[in-house]
CSV table of C-alpha atoms in Angstrom, one decimal:
chain,number,residue,atom,x,y,z
A,9,MET,CA,-50.7,-3.8,-49.5
A,10,PRO,CA,-53.2,-3.0,-52.3
A,11,ASN,CA,-56.5,-1.7,-51.2
A,12,PRO,CA,-59.2,-4.4,-51.9
A,13,TYR,CA,-62.0,-1.8,-51.6
A,14,ARG,CA,-60.5,0.2,-54.5
A,15,LYS,CA,-60.4,-3.1,-56.5
A,16,ILE,CA,-64.0,-4.0,-56.0
A,17,PHE,CA,-65.2,-0.5,-57.0
A,18,ALA,CA,-63.0,-0.5,-60.1
A,19,ALA,CA,-65.8,-2.6,-61.8
A,20,PRO,CA,-68.1,-0.3,-63.8
A,21,GLY,CA,-71.4,0.6,-62.2
A,22,THR,CA,-70.5,-0.7,-58.7
A,23,ALA,CA,-70.4,2.8,-57.0
A,24,SER,CA,-73.7,3.7,-58.6
A,25,PHE,CA,-75.7,0.6,-57.6
A,26,THR,CA,-74.2,0.8,-54.0
A,27,ALA,CA,-75.4,4.4,-53.7
A,28,ALA,CA,-78.8,3.5,-55.0
A,29,GLY,CA,-79.0,0.6,-52.6
A,30,PHE,CA,-78.2,2.8,-49.6
A,31,PHE,CA,-81.2,4.9,-50.2
A,32,GLY,CA,-83.5,1.9,-50.9
A,33,ARG,CA,-82.5,0.0,-47.8
A,34,LEU,CA,-83.1,3.0,-45.5
A,35,THR,CA,-86.8,2.3,-45.9
A,36,LEU,CA,-86.9,-0.9,-43.8
A,37,THR,CA,-85.0,0.9,-41.0
A,38,MET,CA,-87.1,4.0,-41.0
A,39,THR,CA,-90.7,2.8,-41.6
A,40,GLY,CA,-91.2,0.8,-38.3
A,41,VAL,CA,-90.1,3.6,-36.0
A,42,GLY,CA,-91.8,6.2,-38.2
A,43,ILE,CA,-95.1,4.4,-37.7
A,44,ILE,CA,-94.6,4.3,-34.0
A,45,THR,CA,-93.7,7.9,-33.8
A,46,LEU,CA,-96.6,9.1,-36.0
A,47,VAL,CA,-99.3,7.0,-34.4
A,48,SER,CA,-98.3,7.6,-30.9
A,49,GLN,CA,-98.2,11.4,-31.5
A,50,HIS,CA,-101.5,11.3,-33.4
A,51,THR,CA,-103.5,9.1,-31.1
A,52,GLY,CA,-101.5,8.7,-27.9
A,53,LEU,CA,-101.9,4.9,-28.1
A,54,TYR,CA,-98.6,3.2,-27.9
A,55,GLY,CA,-100.1,-0.2,-28.0
A,56,LEU,CA,-101.8,0.5,-31.4
A,57,ALA,CA,-98.5,2.1,-32.7
A,58,GLY,CA,-96.5,-1.0,-31.7
A,59,ALA,CA,-99.1,-3.4,-33.2
A,60,LEU,CA,-99.1,-1.5,-36.5
A,61,ALA,CA,-95.3,-1.5,-36.6
A,62,ALA,CA,-95.2,-5.3,-35.9
A,63,THR,CA,-97.8,-5.8,-38.7
A,64,PHE,CA,-95.5,-4.0,-41.1
A,65,ALA,CA,-92.4,-6.1,-40.0
A,66,LEU,CA,-94.2,-9.4,-40.2
A,67,SER,CA,-95.7,-8.6,-43.6
A,68,ALA,CA,-92.2,-7.7,-44.9
A,69,ALA,CA,-90.9,-11.0,-43.5
A,70,VAL,CA,-93.6,-13.0,-45.3
A,71,ILE,CA,-93.7,-11.1,-48.6
A,72,GLY,CA,-90.0,-10.6,-48.9
A,73,PRO,CA,-89.0,-14.1,-49.9
A,74,GLN,CA,-91.8,-14.3,-52.5
A,75,THR,CA,-90.7,-11.0,-54.0
A,76,SER,CA,-87.1,-12.2,-54.2
A,77,ARG,CA,-88.2,-15.5,-55.8
A,78,LEU,CA,-89.9,-13.5,-58.5
A,79,VAL,CA,-86.7,-11.4,-58.9
A,80,ASP,CA,-84.7,-14.5,-59.5
A,81,ARG,CA,-87.1,-15.6,-62.2
A,82,HIS,CA,-87.8,-12.4,-64.0
A,83,GLY,CA,-85.1,-9.9,-63.0
A,84,GLN,CA,-84.9,-7.0,-60.7
A,85,ALA,CA,-86.4,-4.3,-62.9
A,86,ARG,CA,-89.6,-6.1,-63.7
A,87,VAL,CA,-90.4,-7.0,-60.1
A,88,LEU,CA,-88.9,-4.3,-57.9
A,89,ARG,CA,-90.7,-1.3,-59.6
A,90,PRO,CA,-94.2,-2.6,-59.1
A,91,ALA,CA,-93.4,-3.7,-55.6
A,92,ALA,CA,-92.0,-0.3,-54.6
A,93,LEU,CA,-95.0,1.5,-56.2
A,94,GLY,CA,-97.3,-0.8,-54.2
A,95,ALA,CA,-95.5,-0.1,-50.9
A,96,ALA,CA,-95.5,3.6,-51.6
A,97,ALA,CA,-99.2,3.6,-52.4
A,98,ALA,CA,-99.9,1.7,-49.2
A,99,ALA,CA,-97.9,4.3,-47.2
A,100,ALA,CA,-99.9,7.1,-48.7
A,101,ALA,CA,-103.1,5.3,-47.9
A,102,PHE,CA,-101.9,4.8,-44.3
A,103,LEU,CA,-101.2,8.5,-43.9
A,104,VAL,CA,-104.6,9.6,-45.4
A,105,SER,CA,-106.5,7.0,-43.4
A,106,LEU,CA,-104.9,8.0,-40.1
A,107,GLY,CA,-105.5,11.6,-40.8
A,108,ARG,CA,-109.2,11.1,-41.5
A,109,GLY,CA,-109.8,8.8,-38.5
A,110,ALA,CA,-110.4,5.6,-40.5
A,111,PRO,CA,-111.2,2.4,-38.6
A,112,GLU,CA,-108.2,0.6,-37.1
A,113,TRP,CA,-108.6,-2.4,-39.5
A,114,VAL,CA,-107.9,-0.1,-42.4
A,115,LEU,CA,-104.7,1.0,-40.8
A,116,PHE,CA,-103.6,-2.6,-40.3
A,117,LEU,CA,-104.4,-3.4,-43.9
A,118,CYS,CA,-102.3,-0.4,-45.1
A,119,ALA,CA,-99.4,-1.4,-42.7
A,120,ALA,CA,-99.5,-4.9,-44.2
A,121,GLY,CA,-99.4,-3.4,-47.7
A,122,MET,CA,-96.3,-1.4,-46.8
A,123,GLY,CA,-94.6,-4.7,-46.1
A,124,CYS,CA,-94.3,-5.4,-49.8
A,125,ALA,CA,-91.4,-3.0,-50.0
A,126,PRO,CA,-88.5,-5.1,-51.4
A,127,ASN,CA,-85.3,-5.9,-49.5
A,128,VAL,CA,-83.0,-3.7,-51.5
A,129,GLY,CA,-79.9,-4.9,-49.6
A,130,SER,CA,-80.3,-8.4,-51.0
A,131,MET,CA,-80.7,-7.0,-54.5
A,132,VAL,CA,-77.4,-5.1,-54.1
A,133,LYS,CA,-75.6,-8.2,-52.8
A,134,ALA,CA,-76.9,-10.1,-55.8
A,135,ARG,CA,-75.3,-7.5,-58.1
A,136,TRP,CA,-72.0,-7.8,-56.3
A,137,ALA,CA,-72.2,-11.6,-56.8
A,138,GLU,CA,-72.9,-11.0,-60.5
A,139,VAL,CA,-70.1,-8.5,-61.0
A,140,HIS,CA,-67.4,-10.5,-59.2
A,141,ARG,CA,-68.6,-14.0,-60.0
A,142,GLY,CA,-65.8,-16.5,-59.6
A,143,SER,CA,-63.7,-14.1,-57.5
A,144,PRO,CA,-64.2,-15.1,-53.8
A,145,ARG,CA,-61.6,-12.6,-52.6
A,146,GLU,CA,-63.4,-9.7,-54.2
A,147,LEU,CA,-66.8,-11.0,-53.0
A,148,HIS,CA,-65.6,-11.3,-49.4
A,149,THR,CA,-64.6,-7.6,-49.5
A,150,ALA,CA,-67.8,-6.6,-51.2
A,151,TYR,CA,-69.9,-8.4,-48.6
A,152,SER,CA,-67.9,-6.8,-45.8
A,153,TRP,CA,-68.7,-3.4,-47.3
A,154,GLU,CA,-72.4,-4.3,-47.5
A,155,ALA,CA,-72.3,-5.3,-43.8
A,156,VAL,CA,-70.9,-1.9,-42.9
A,157,LEU,CA,-73.6,-0.1,-44.9
A,158,ASP,CA,-76.3,-2.2,-43.2
A,159,GLU,CA,-75.0,-1.0,-39.8
A,160,VAL,CA,-74.9,2.6,-41.0
A,161,CYS,CA,-78.5,2.3,-42.1
A,162,TYR,CA,-79.6,0.8,-38.8
A,163,VAL,CA,-78.0,3.8,-37.0
A,164,VAL,CA,-79.0,6.6,-39.4
A,165,GLY,CA,-82.5,5.4,-40.4
A,166,PRO,CA,-84.3,5.3,-37.0
A,167,ILE,CA,-82.6,8.5,-35.8
A,168,ALA,CA,-83.6,10.4,-39.0
A,169,SER,CA,-87.1,9.0,-38.9
A,170,ILE,CA,-87.8,9.9,-35.2
A,171,GLY,CA,-85.9,13.3,-35.4
A,172,LEU,CA,-87.6,14.5,-38.5
A,173,SER,CA,-91.0,13.4,-37.3
A,174,ILE,CA,-90.6,15.5,-34.2
A,175,ALA,CA,-88.8,18.5,-35.7
A,176,TRP,CA,-90.8,18.7,-39.0
A,177,PHE,CA,-94.2,17.0,-38.9
A,178,PRO,CA,-95.4,13.6,-37.6
A,179,GLN,CA,-95.8,12.1,-41.1
A,180,ALA,CA,-92.1,12.9,-42.0
A,181,GLY,CA,-90.7,9.5,-41.1
A,182,VAL,CA,-93.1,7.4,-43.1
A,183,SER,CA,-93.2,9.8,-46.0
A,184,LEU,CA,-89.4,10.0,-46.4
A,185,ALA,CA,-89.1,6.2,-46.0
A,186,ALA,CA,-91.5,5.8,-49.0
A,187,GLY,CA,-89.6,8.4,-50.9
A,188,PHE,CA,-86.2,6.8,-50.3
A,189,LEU,CA,-87.7,3.5,-51.5
A,190,LEU,CA,-88.8,4.9,-54.8
A,191,VAL,CA,-85.6,6.8,-55.4
A,192,GLY,CA,-83.4,3.8,-54.5
A,193,VAL,CA,-85.4,1.2,-56.5
A,194,PHE,CA,-85.8,3.3,-59.7
A,195,TRP,CA,-82.2,4.4,-59.6
A,196,LEU,CA,-81.1,0.8,-59.0
A,197,THR,CA,-83.2,-0.8,-61.7
A,198,ALA,CA,-82.2,1.8,-64.2
A,199,GLN,CA,-78.7,0.3,-64.1
A,200,ARG,CA,-79.2,-2.7,-66.4
A,201,ALA,CA,-75.6,-3.6,-67.1
A,202,THR,CA,-75.0,-5.0,-63.6
A,203,GLU,CA,-78.5,-6.5,-63.1
A,204,PRO,CA,-78.3,-10.3,-62.6
A,205,HIS,CA,-80.0,-12.3,-65.4
A,206,GLY,CA,-83.4,-13.8,-64.6
A,207,HIS,CA,-84.0,-17.5,-64.7
A,208,PRO,CA,-87.6,-18.1,-65.7
A,209,ALA,CA,-87.3,-21.9,-65.4
A,210,ALA,CA,-86.0,-21.7,-61.8
A,211,GLY,CA,-89.4,-21.4,-60.1
A,212,GLY,CA,-90.4,-24.9,-61.3
A,213,ARG,CA,-87.1,-26.6,-60.5
A,214,GLY,CA,-86.5,-27.9,-57.0
A,215,GLY,CA,-89.1,-25.8,-55.3
A,216,PRO,CA,-88.4,-22.7,-53.3
A,217,ALA,CA,-84.9,-21.9,-52.0
A,218,ILE,CA,-86.0,-22.7,-48.4
A,219,ALA,CA,-86.2,-26.4,-49.5
A,220,SER,CA,-82.4,-26.4,-49.1
A,221,ARG,CA,-81.7,-28.2,-45.8
A,222,GLY,CA,-78.6,-26.0,-45.3
A,223,LEU,CA,-80.6,-22.8,-45.8
A,224,GLN,CA,-83.2,-24.0,-43.2
A,225,VAL,CA,-80.4,-24.2,-40.6
A,226,LEU,CA,-79.1,-20.7,-41.6
A,227,ALA,CA,-82.6,-19.2,-41.4
A,228,ALA,CA,-83.1,-20.8,-37.9
A,229,VAL,CA,-79.8,-19.5,-36.7
A,230,TYR,CA,-80.8,-16.0,-37.9
A,231,VAL,CA,-84.0,-16.2,-35.8
A,232,ALA,CA,-81.8,-16.6,-32.8
A,233,ILE,CA,-79.5,-13.8,-33.9
A,234,GLY,CA,-82.6,-11.6,-34.4
A,235,GLY,CA,-83.4,-12.4,-30.8
A,236,ILE,CA,-80.1,-11.0,-29.7
A,237,PHE,CA,-80.7,-7.8,-31.6
A,238,GLY,CA,-84.3,-7.3,-30.6
A,239,SER,CA,-83.7,-7.9,-26.9
A,240,LEU,CA,-80.6,-5.8,-26.9
A,241,ASP,CA,-82.6,-2.7,-28.2
A,242,VAL,CA,-85.4,-3.1,-25.6
A,243,VAL,CA,-83.2,-3.9,-22.6
A,244,THR,CA,-80.7,-1.1,-23.3
A,245,VAL,CA,-83.4,1.5,-23.5
A,246,ALA,CA,-84.8,0.1,-20.2
A,247,PHE,CA,-81.4,0.1,-18.7
A,248,ALA,CA,-80.9,3.8,-19.6
A,249,GLU,CA,-84.4,4.7,-18.1
A,250,GLU,CA,-83.5,3.0,-14.8
A,251,GLU,CA,-80.3,5.0,-14.7
A,252,GLY,CA,-82.4,8.2,-15.3
A,253,ARG,CA,-80.6,8.9,-18.6
A,254,THR,CA,-82.9,7.7,-21.3
A,255,GLY,CA,-81.2,9.8,-24.0
A,256,MET,CA,-78.0,7.8,-23.5
A,257,ALA,CA,-79.7,4.7,-24.8
A,258,SER,CA,-79.1,5.8,-28.4
A,259,VAL,CA,-75.4,6.4,-27.7
A,260,ALA,CA,-75.0,3.0,-26.2
A,261,LEU,CA,-76.8,1.3,-29.1
A,262,ALA,CA,-74.8,3.4,-31.6
A,263,SER,CA,-71.6,2.0,-30.0
A,264,TYR,CA,-72.8,-1.5,-30.8
A,265,ALA,CA,-73.3,-0.5,-34.5
A,266,LEU,CA,-70.0,1.4,-34.5
A,267,GLY,CA,-68.1,-1.8,-33.3
A,268,SER,CA,-69.7,-3.7,-36.2
A,269,CYS,CA,-68.8,-1.0,-38.7
A,270,CYS,CA,-65.1,-1.0,-37.6
A,271,SER,CA,-64.8,-4.8,-37.7
A,272,GLY,CA,-66.6,-5.0,-41.1
A,273,LEU,CA,-64.2,-2.5,-42.7
A,274,ALA,CA,-61.2,-4.4,-41.2
A,275,PHE,CA,-62.6,-7.8,-42.1
A,276,GLY,CA,-62.8,-6.8,-45.7
A,277,LEU,CA,-59.0,-6.4,-45.8
A,278,LEU,CA,-58.3,-9.9,-44.6
A,279,ARG,CA,-57.7,-13.1,-46.7
A,280,LEU,CA,-59.5,-15.8,-44.8
A,281,ALA,CA,-58.2,-19.3,-44.3
A,282,GLY,CA,-60.2,-22.3,-43.1
A,283,THR,CA,-63.6,-23.6,-44.2
A,284,PRO,CA,-66.7,-21.4,-44.7
A,285,PHE,CA,-68.5,-23.3,-41.8
A,286,GLY,CA,-65.5,-22.9,-39.5
A,287,ASN,CA,-65.1,-19.2,-40.1
A,288,TRP,CA,-68.9,-18.6,-39.7
A,289,PHE,CA,-69.2,-20.7,-36.5
A,290,ALA,CA,-66.2,-19.0,-34.9
A,291,GLY,CA,-68.0,-15.6,-35.5
A,292,LEU,CA,-71.2,-17.0,-34.1
A,293,CYS,CA,-69.5,-18.2,-30.9
A,294,ALA,CA,-67.8,-14.9,-30.5
A,295,MET,CA,-71.2,-13.1,-30.7
A,296,ALA,CA,-72.6,-15.4,-28.0
A,297,VAL,CA,-69.6,-15.0,-25.7
A,298,THR,CA,-69.3,-11.2,-25.9
A,299,VAL,CA,-72.9,-10.5,-24.9
A,300,PHE,CA,-72.5,-12.4,-21.6
A,301,PRO,CA,-70.6,-9.5,-19.8
A,302,LEU,CA,-73.6,-7.2,-20.4
A,303,LEU,CA,-75.2,-8.9,-17.4
A,304,PHE,CA,-72.5,-7.3,-15.2
A,305,ALA,CA,-72.5,-3.7,-16.6
A,306,GLY,CA,-72.5,-1.3,-13.7
A,307,ASN,CA,-73.4,1.9,-15.5
A,308,LEU,CA,-74.1,3.3,-19.0
A,309,TYR,CA,-70.4,4.0,-19.7
A,310,VAL,CA,-69.4,0.5,-19.0
A,311,LEU,CA,-72.4,-0.8,-21.0
A,312,ALA,CA,-71.4,1.3,-24.0
A,313,ALA,CA,-67.9,-0.1,-23.9
A,314,LEU,CA,-69.1,-3.7,-23.6
A,315,LEU,CA,-71.6,-3.1,-26.5
A,316,PHE,CA,-68.8,-1.8,-28.7
A,317,VAL,CA,-66.8,-5.0,-28.0
A,318,ALA,CA,-69.8,-7.2,-28.7
A,319,GLY,CA,-70.5,-5.3,-31.9
A,320,LEU,CA,-67.1,-6.2,-33.2
A,321,CYS,CA,-68.3,-9.7,-33.8
A,322,VAL,CA,-71.5,-8.9,-35.7
A,323,ALA,CA,-70.3,-7.9,-39.2
A,324,PRO,CA,-67.7,-10.8,-39.6
A,325,THR,CA,-70.5,-13.3,-38.8
A,326,MET,CA,-72.8,-11.7,-41.3
A,327,VAL,CA,-70.1,-11.7,-44.0
A,328,THR,CA,-69.1,-15.3,-43.5
A,329,THR,CA,-72.8,-16.3,-43.8
A,330,MET,CA,-72.6,-15.4,-47.5
A,331,ALA,CA,-70.0,-18.0,-48.2
A,332,LEU,CA,-72.2,-20.7,-46.7
A,333,LEU,CA,-75.3,-19.4,-48.4
A,334,GLU,CA,-73.5,-19.7,-51.8
A,335,GLN,CA,-72.8,-23.4,-51.0
A,336,HIS,CA,-76.4,-24.2,-50.2
A,337,VAL,CA,-78.5,-22.1,-52.6
A,338,PRO,CA,-78.3,-22.5,-56.4
A,339,ARG,CA,-77.3,-19.4,-58.3
A,340,ASP,CA,-80.7,-19.0,-59.9
A,341,LYS,CA,-82.3,-18.7,-56.4
A,342,PHE,CA,-79.6,-16.7,-54.6
A,343,THR,CA,-81.6,-13.6,-54.0
A,344,GLU,CA,-84.4,-15.6,-52.5
A,345,GLY,CA,-82.0,-17.4,-50.3
A,346,MET,CA,-80.6,-14.1,-48.9
A,347,THR,CA,-84.1,-12.9,-48.2
A,348,TRP,CA,-84.9,-16.0,-46.2
A,349,THR,CA,-82.1,-15.2,-43.7
A,350,GLY,CA,-83.6,-11.7,-43.5
A,351,THR,CA,-87.0,-13.2,-42.7
A,352,GLY,CA,-85.5,-15.2,-39.9
A,353,LEU,CA,-83.8,-12.1,-38.6
A,354,ALA,CA,-87.1,-10.2,-38.6
A,355,LEU,CA,-88.9,-12.9,-36.8
A,356,GLY,CA,-86.2,-13.1,-34.2
A,357,LEU,CA,-86.3,-9.3,-33.7
A,358,ALA,CA,-90.0,-9.5,-33.0
A,359,LEU,CA,-89.7,-12.5,-30.6
A,360,GLY,CA,-86.6,-11.1,-28.8
A,361,SER,CA,-88.3,-7.7,-28.3
A,362,ALA,CA,-91.5,-9.2,-26.9
A,363,VAL,CA,-89.7,-11.7,-24.5
A,364,ALA,CA,-87.2,-9.1,-23.4
A,365,GLY,CA,-90.0,-6.6,-22.7
A,366,TRP,CA,-91.8,-9.1,-20.5
A,367,VAL,CA,-88.6,-9.9,-18.6
A,368,VAL,CA,-87.8,-6.3,-18.0
A,369,ASP,CA,-91.4,-5.6,-16.7
A,370,THR,CA,-91.2,-8.5,-14.3
A,371,SER,CA,-87.5,-8.6,-13.2
A,372,GLY,CA,-85.8,-5.3,-14.2
A,373,ALA,CA,-83.6,-4.1,-17.0
A,374,ARG,CA,-80.3,-5.9,-16.1
A,375,THR,CA,-82.1,-9.2,-15.9
A,376,GLY,CA,-83.3,-8.6,-19.5
A,377,TYR,CA,-79.9,-9.3,-20.8
A,378,VAL,CA,-80.5,-12.9,-19.9
A,379,VAL,CA,-82.7,-13.0,-23.0
A,380,THR,CA,-79.8,-11.6,-25.1
A,381,CYS,CA,-77.5,-14.3,-23.8
A,382,ALA,CA,-80.1,-17.0,-24.4
A,383,GLY,CA,-80.3,-15.8,-28.0
A,384,GLY,CA,-76.6,-16.2,-28.4
A,385,ALA,CA,-76.6,-19.7,-26.8
A,386,LEU,CA,-79.5,-20.7,-29.0
A,387,ALA,CA,-77.7,-19.6,-32.2
A,388,VAL,CA,-74.6,-21.6,-31.3
A,389,ALA,CA,-76.7,-24.7,-30.4
A,390,THR,CA,-78.8,-24.5,-33.6
A,391,ALA,CA,-75.6,-24.3,-35.7
A,392,LEU,CA,-74.1,-27.3,-33.9
A,393,LEU,CA,-77.3,-29.4,-34.4
A,394,GLY,CA,-77.3,-28.4,-38.1
A,395,ARG,CA,-73.6,-28.7,-38.8
A,396,LYS,CA,-73.9,-31.9,-40.8
A,397,ARG,CA,-76.3,-30.2,-43.2
A,398,LEU,CA,-74.0,-27.2,-43.5
A,399,HIS,CA,-71.0,-29.4,-44.1
A,400,ARG,CA,-72.7,-30.9,-47.2
A,401,PRO,CA,-72.8,-28.3,-50.0
A,402,LEU,CA,-75.9,-28.4,-52.2
A,403,VAL,CA,-74.9,-29.0,-55.9
A,404,THR,CA,-78.0,-29.1,-58.1
A,405,ASP,CA,-76.7,-27.7,-61.4
A,406,GLU,CA,-73.7,-26.4,-63.3
A,407,ASP,CA,-74.2,-22.8,-62.1
A,408,MET,CA,-73.9,-23.9,-58.5
A,409,THR,CA,-70.7,-25.9,-59.2
A,410,ALA,CA,-69.1,-22.8,-60.9
A,411,ASP,CA,-70.2,-20.2,-58.4
A,412,VAL,CA,-69.5,-21.8,-55.0
A,413,ALA,CA,-67.2,-19.4,-53.1
A,414,LEU,CA,-64.1,-21.5,-52.1
A,415,PRO,CA,-62.1,-20.5,-49.0
A,416,ALA,CA,-58.6,-19.1,-49.5
A,417,SER,CA,-55.9,-21.3,-48.0
């Protein structure tokens, strides 16, 4: 069987913008934990460290869609470079302010400024859509590859940020995150041949992408999915602490990401049948079902195995989301649409972490997985309630008609 991955990378420029995107997307996975590690080591105040990291995450969730909307209108190069420079400047100001003992409100202001770092992963997916426009088979493989890279970044980024901050100097995580952002963005935007064209008139036509009723459902489902991820991290760490083996928490969580990586690579080789909604909903149900056995994990080894199985359902669900997104967001607002799902995920991560932490404190680590199961059930319920919206593709212009990714039969 021909290798579909070789086929997608046969297009000129694809390997280069993928490599640039890998560096750029490391920022969002390194900055939050870098802030926590730095501030906790510098001040000993974990509450302040967590609040600053949450400020960064919420700022990124709010600013991200607005940045992507400007990208859809004016192109990646004109928007991403100033945004990356602004985020790097805010990171530098954060490090200087913390070192000089500036008031806490200054630190919060800098953390919010760091949130203007663009979502480079969405920019890379938009380039894949541009390069393989009208080729749903190649796009399916490309999005599967991107799902794998997302998981790799979520494993490598936090480990690198924490490890280097401890081994080198406390500022290493935040500093490297800003450096990777600049390298990734300027490398990516230097590649003009694969850059999607801007649509200056798009901003005034039909309002923002989130006005799409289908996208509203997808974003809401992603809040619930974020709840799964956020609670899973907190509860797994607490589970390992109760077992007296805190270091094993990273191994257990890595097994979850490894399962997603394996399924993502395999999923890219498949030729899907069925409807976009059906494929996506099947993955969503599988995500909800496979987290339920976590409630009965007897030890960390069993937990790691169960997390690997649960992880197998993650990447396929994320990949099939793209086919639905293309049906409900016009081509000239596609980058913004992708970022809105990321915003939903970020909000869900924050909520899931907070609720799971409270449950762990009051009822113990194993009970905390109830929050993870509730996130899965909420995702399925939200998808069912919004299924009529998702079954009705949004067609607003000729571009949308031409670019909808049709399922293979």
